[in-house]
PDB file of C-alpha atoms in Angstrom:
ATOM      1  CA  MET A   1     -18.131-190.551-135.842  1.00  0.00           C
ATOM      2  CA  ASP A   2     -17.446-194.213-136.597  1.00  0.00           C
ATOM      3  CA  VAL A   3     -21.165-194.917-136.409  1.00  0.00           C
ATOM      4  CA  ILE A   4     -21.968-192.226-138.977  1.00  0.00           C
ATOM      5  CA  GLU A   5     -18.966-192.756-141.238  1.00  0.00           C
ATOM      6  CA  LEU A   6     -18.442-196.524-141.050  1.00  0.00           C
ATOM      7  CA  TYR A   7     -21.290-198.539-139.572  1.00  0.00           C
ATOM      8  CA  ILE A   8     -24.302-196.793-141.118  1.00  0.00           C
ATOM      9  CA  PRO A   9     -22.769-196.853-144.632  1.00  0.00           C
ATOM     10  CA  ALA A  10     -21.787-200.496-144.102  1.00  0.00           C
ATOM     11  CA  CYS A  11     -25.392-201.382-143.225  1.00  0.00           C
ATOM     12  CA  TRP A  12     -26.654-199.470-146.260  1.00  0.00           C
ATOM     13  CA  PHE A  13     -24.087-201.261-148.428  1.00  0.00           C
ATOM     14  CA  ILE A  14     -25.305-204.644-147.169  1.00  0.00           C
ATOM     15  CA  LEU A  15     -28.869-203.599-148.061  1.00  0.00           C
ATOM     16  CA  LEU A  16     -27.673-202.438-151.475  1.00  0.00           C
ATOM     17  CA  PHE A  17     -25.884-205.717-152.134  1.00  0.00           C
ATOM     18  CA  VAL A  18     -28.812-207.871-150.980  1.00  0.00           C
ATOM     19  CA  ALA A  19     -31.263-205.842-153.067  1.00  0.00           C
ATOM     20  CA  PHE A  20     -28.995-206.137-156.094  1.00  0.00           C
ATOM     21  CA  ILE A  21     -28.662-209.919-155.721  1.00  0.00           C
ATOM     22  CA  LEU A  22     -32.420-210.337-155.179  1.00  0.00           C
ATOM     23  CA  GLN A  23     -33.122-208.324-158.308  1.00  0.00           C
ATOM     24  CA  ILE A  24     -30.760-210.475-160.362  1.00  0.00           C
ATOM     25  CA  ILE A  25     -32.241-213.714-159.001  1.00  0.00           C
ATOM     26  CA  SER A  26     -35.841-212.622-159.508  1.00  0.00           C
ATOM     27  CA  ARG A  27     -35.204-211.286-163.000  1.00  0.00           C
ATOM     28  CA  TYR A  28     -32.976-213.942-164.499  1.00  0.00           C
ATOM     29  CA  LEU A  29     -33.866-217.106-162.578  1.00  0.00           C
ATOM     30  CA  PHE A  30     -37.578-216.593-162.054  1.00  0.00           C
ATOM     31  CA  ASN A  31     -38.234-214.237-164.986  1.00  0.00           C
ATOM     32  CA  ASN A  32     -40.180-212.003-162.612  1.00  0.00           C
ATOM     33  CA  PRO A  33     -38.393-208.696-161.907  1.00  0.00           C
ATOM     34  CA  LEU A  34     -39.225-207.065-158.611  1.00  0.00           C
ATOM     35  CA  VAL A  35     -39.641-203.325-158.161  1.00  0.00           C
ATOM     36  CA  TRP A  36     -38.707-202.835-154.520  1.00  0.00           C
ATOM     37  CA  PRO A  37     -35.074-204.081-154.724  1.00  0.00           C
ATOM     38  CA  TYR A  38     -34.343-201.477-157.386  1.00  0.00           C
ATOM     39  CA  GLU A  39     -35.675-198.652-155.221  1.00  0.00           C
ATOM     40  CA  LEU A  40     -33.876-199.987-152.146  1.00  0.00           C
ATOM     41  CA  ALA A  41     -30.623-200.132-154.126  1.00  0.00           C
ATOM     42  CA  GLN A  42     -31.044-196.518-155.241  1.00  0.00           C
ATOM     43  CA  ILE A  43     -31.724-195.274-151.710  1.00  0.00           C
ATOM     44  CA  SER A  44     -28.851-197.328-150.304  1.00  0.00           C
ATOM     45  CA  TYR A  45     -26.453-196.030-152.936  1.00  0.00           C
ATOM     46  CA  VAL A  46     -27.156-192.404-152.031  1.00  0.00           C
ATOM     47  CA  TRP A  47     -26.478-193.076-148.349  1.00  0.00           C
ATOM     48  CA  VAL A  48     -23.352-195.169-148.966  1.00  0.00           C
ATOM     49  CA  ILE A  49     -21.798-192.514-151.186  1.00  0.00           C
ATOM     50  CA  THR A  50     -22.589-189.453-149.071  1.00  0.00           C
ATOM     51  CA  LEU A  51     -21.567-190.946-145.736  1.00  0.00           C
ATOM     52  CA  GLY A  52     -18.625-192.791-147.282  1.00  0.00           C
ATOM     53  CA  CYS A  53     -17.304-189.428-148.459  1.00  0.00           C
ATOM     54  CA  CYS A  54     -17.245-188.297-144.832  1.00  0.00           C
ATOM     55  CA  TYR A  55     -14.925-191.176-143.977  1.00  0.00           C
ATOM     56  CA  ALA A  56     -12.709-190.390-146.972  1.00  0.00           C
ATOM     57  CA  GLN A  57     -12.364-186.843-145.627  1.00  0.00           C
ATOM     58  CA  ARG A  58     -11.460-188.060-142.179  1.00  0.00           C
ATOM     59  CA  THR A  59      -8.730-190.386-143.417  1.00  0.00           C
ATOM     60  CA  ASP A  60      -7.604-187.849-146.049  1.00  0.00           C
ATOM     61  CA  ASP A  61      -8.130-190.420-148.811  1.00  0.00           C
ATOM     62  CA  ASN A  62      -9.563-187.981-151.318  1.00  0.00           C
ATOM     63  CA  ILE A  63      -8.072-187.671-154.770  1.00  0.00           C
ATOM     64  CA  VAL A  64      -5.936-184.550-155.011  1.00  0.00           C
ATOM     65  CA  PHE A  65      -3.864-182.829-157.653  1.00  0.00           C
ATOM     66  CA  SER A  66      -0.835-181.909-155.620  1.00  0.00           C
ATOM     67  CA  ILE A  67       1.775-181.022-158.240  1.00  0.00           C
ATOM     68  CA  VAL A  68       1.862-177.327-157.329  1.00  0.00           C
ATOM     69  CA  TYR A  69       1.143-178.020-153.650  1.00  0.00           C
ATOM     70  CA  GLU A  70       4.209-180.266-153.325  1.00  0.00           C
ATOM     71  CA  MET A  71       6.481-177.714-155.048  1.00  0.00           C
ATOM     72  CA  VAL A  72       5.870-174.857-152.601  1.00  0.00           C
ATOM     73  CA  GLY A  73       7.043-174.286-149.048  1.00  0.00           C
ATOM     74  CA  GLU A  74       5.184-175.038-145.834  1.00  0.00           C
ATOM     75  CA  LYS A  75       3.829-171.503-145.355  1.00  0.00           C
ATOM     76  CA  THR A  76       2.405-171.449-148.892  1.00  0.00           C
ATOM     77  CA  ARG A  77       0.869-174.883-148.297  1.00  0.00           C
ATOM     78  CA  ARG A  78      -0.793-173.523-145.185  1.00  0.00           C
ATOM     79  CA  VAL A  79      -2.193-170.609-147.210  1.00  0.00           C
ATOM     80  CA  PHE A  80      -3.488-173.081-149.827  1.00  0.00           C
ATOM     81  CA  ARG A  81      -5.159-175.150-147.085  1.00  0.00           C
ATOM     82  CA  MET A  82      -6.695-172.024-145.556  1.00  0.00           C
ATOM     83  CA  LEU A  83      -8.065-170.912-148.939  1.00  0.00           C
ATOM     84  CA  GLN A  84      -9.418-174.402-149.530  1.00  0.00           C
ATOM     85  CA  ASP A  85     -11.062-174.439-146.101  1.00  0.00           C
ATOM     86  CA  ILE A  86     -12.619-170.996-146.622  1.00  0.00           C
ATOM     87  CA  LEU A  87     -13.936-171.971-150.053  1.00  0.00           C
ATOM     88  CA  ILE A  88     -15.435-175.303-148.962  1.00  0.00           C
ATOM     89  CA  VAL A  89     -16.955-174.011-145.729  1.00  0.00           C
ATOM     90  CA  GLY A  90     -18.248-170.883-147.447  1.00  0.00           C
ATOM     91  CA  LEU A  91     -19.902-172.725-150.325  1.00  0.00           C
ATOM     92  CA  LEU A  92     -21.444-175.425-148.131  1.00  0.00           C
ATOM     93  CA  ALA A  93     -22.666-172.854-145.611  1.00  0.00           C
ATOM     94  CA  TYR A  94     -24.101-170.757-148.453  1.00  0.00           C
ATOM     95  CA  MET A  95     -25.989-173.835-149.668  1.00  0.00           C
ATOM     96  CA  ILE A  96     -27.692-174.543-146.318  1.00  0.00           C
ATOM     97  CA  PRO A  97     -30.847-172.430-146.939  1.00  0.00           C
ATOM     98  CA  ALA A  98     -31.342-173.977-150.394  1.00  0.00           C
ATOM     99  CA  VAL A  99     -30.770-177.475-149.025  1.00  0.00           C
ATOM    100  CA  LEU A 100     -33.285-176.877-146.226  1.00  0.00           C
ATOM    101  CA  ASN A 101     -35.841-175.666-148.791  1.00  0.00           C
ATOM    102  CA  PHE A 102     -35.131-178.804-150.816  1.00  0.00           C
ATOM    103  CA  TYR A 103     -35.822-180.997-147.779  1.00  0.00           C
ATOM    104  CA  LYS A 104     -38.905-178.983-146.862  1.00  0.00           C
ATOM    105  CA  PHE A 105     -40.276-179.761-150.333  1.00  0.00           C
ATOM    106  CA  TYR A 106     -39.085-183.364-150.608  1.00  0.00           C
ATOM    107  CA  PHE A 107     -40.373-184.425-147.202  1.00  0.00           C
ATOM    108  CA  THR A 108     -43.851-183.878-148.693  1.00  0.00           C
ATOM    109  CA  ARG A 109     -43.117-186.259-151.612  1.00  0.00           C
ATOM    110  CA  TYR A 110     -42.927-190.006-151.265  1.00  0.00           C
ATOM    111  CA  SER A 111     -41.066-192.797-153.024  1.00  0.00           C
ATOM    112  CA  ALA A 112     -43.034-194.943-155.437  1.00  0.00           C
ATOM    113  CA  VAL A 113     -42.636-198.326-153.738  1.00  0.00           C
ATOM    114  CA  PHE A 114     -41.826-197.805-150.062  1.00  0.00           C
ATOM    115  CA  LYS A 115     -43.895-194.620-149.667  1.00  0.00           C
ATOM    116  CA  MET A 116     -40.914-193.185-147.798  1.00  0.00           C
ATOM    117  CA  PRO A 117     -40.475-189.396-147.709  1.00  0.00           C
ATOM    118  CA  LEU A 118     -37.989-188.476-150.419  1.00  0.00           C
ATOM    119  CA  GLY A 119     -36.380-186.043-147.994  1.00  0.00           C
ATOM    120  CA  PHE A 120     -35.143-189.060-146.033  1.00  0.00           C
ATOM    121  CA  VAL A 121     -33.623-190.543-149.179  1.00  0.00           C
ATOM    122  CA  TYR A 122     -31.396-187.488-149.615  1.00  0.00           C
ATOM    123  CA  LEU A 123     -30.855-186.666-145.928  1.00  0.00           C
ATOM    124  CA  GLY A 124     -27.383-188.211-146.087  1.00  0.00           C
ATOM    125  CA  PHE A 125     -26.202-185.190-148.077  1.00  0.00           C
ATOM    126  CA  PHE A 126     -27.187-182.809-145.280  1.00  0.00           C
ATOM    127  CA  ILE A 127     -25.268-184.954-142.789  1.00  0.00           C
ATOM    128  CA  PHE A 128     -22.296-184.903-145.163  1.00  0.00           C
ATOM    129  CA  GLN A 129     -22.625-181.132-145.497  1.00  0.00           C
ATOM    130  CA  ILE A 130     -22.610-180.493-141.733  1.00  0.00           C
ATOM    131  CA  ILE A 131     -19.703-182.883-141.080  1.00  0.00           C
ATOM    132  CA  THR A 132     -17.698-181.306-143.897  1.00  0.00           C
ATOM    133  CA  ILE A 133     -18.327-177.780-142.623  1.00  0.00           C
ATOM    134  CA  CYS A 134     -17.206-178.797-139.130  1.00  0.00           C
ATOM    135  CA  ARG A 135     -14.164-180.716-140.358  1.00  0.00           C
ATOM    136  CA  TYR A 136     -12.871-177.996-142.689  1.00  0.00           C
ATOM    137  CA  GLY A 137     -13.725-175.295-140.143  1.00  0.00           C
ATOM    138  CA  ARG A 138     -11.590-177.145-137.618  1.00  0.00           C
ATOM    139  CA  ASP A 139      -8.802-177.454-140.184  1.00  0.00           C
ATOM    140  CA  PHE A 140      -8.956-173.686-140.776  1.00  0.00           C
ATOM    141  CA  VAL A 141      -8.623-173.020-137.043  1.00  0.00           C
ATOM    142  CA  CYS A 142      -5.645-175.409-136.947  1.00  0.00           C
ATOM    143  CA  CYS A 143      -4.016-173.559-139.834  1.00  0.00           C
ATOM    144  CA  ILE A 144      -4.465-170.238-138.000  1.00  0.00           C
ATOM    145  CA  GLN A 145      -2.940-171.717-134.851  1.00  0.00           C
ATOM    146  CA  GLU A 146      -0.016-173.124-136.851  1.00  0.00           C
ATOM    147  CA  TRP A 147       0.409-169.721-138.522  1.00  0.00           C
ATOM    148  CA  ARG A 148       0.725-168.135-135.099  1.00  0.00           C
ATOM    149  CA  GLN A 149       3.271-170.832-134.189  1.00  0.00           C
ATOM    150  CA  LYS A 150       1.017-172.389-131.560  1.00  0.00           C
ATOM    151  CA  PRO A 151       1.242-176.135-132.256  1.00  0.00           C
ATOM    152  CA  ALA A 152      -1.467-176.897-129.687  1.00  0.00           C
ATOM    153  CA  CYS A 153      -3.862-177.993-132.395  1.00  0.00           C
ATOM    154  CA  ASP A 154      -4.058-181.783-132.710  1.00  0.00           C
ATOM    155  CA  ARG A 155      -4.112-182.030-136.504  1.00  0.00           C
ATOM    156  CA  GLU A 156      -2.946-185.375-137.813  1.00  0.00           C
ATOM    157  CA  GLU A 157      -1.539-185.006-141.315  1.00  0.00           C
ATOM    158  CA  GLY A 158      -2.777-187.768-143.606  1.00  0.00           C
ATOM    159  CA  GLY A 159      -4.277-189.919-140.859  1.00  0.00           C
ATOM    160  CA  GLU A 160      -7.483-190.402-138.984  1.00  0.00           C
ATOM    161  CA  GLY A 161      -8.838-187.377-137.214  1.00  0.00           C
ATOM    162  CA  LYS A 162      -8.025-184.719-139.797  1.00  0.00           C
TER     163      LYS A 162
END
């Protein structure tokens, strides 16, 4: 998972940064803006954001509104987590056919500069979708096991591996 959630986004971020700097240099120093760094920065940004979100899920570093969550007891929190897991997994699973149709269409279209299939540009979202479904599905199973008072599930609260 480190490769998908850390190293690939880091490589895309390096490409994004280099493309951004090249665009600035070519535009403002040489008065000759280039087209390809702009497209590379756009593609890189999509990949950095979608795969970076996977890492934020794993480390539980997402922004949350926990006022009500912190006021209730542990059993109610577990119910909230289970409802959250059902909602996220259900919506993302429901979206799979539409997302596959999107990719089916966009793999026949190509980017303007690199002539890269546009489906590849947005493929990071599908990876994010599958990882999120698996992660929240696992969390739901952990909540069920905790509900049954079987603490065999290795669920690390607020740390890596959630």
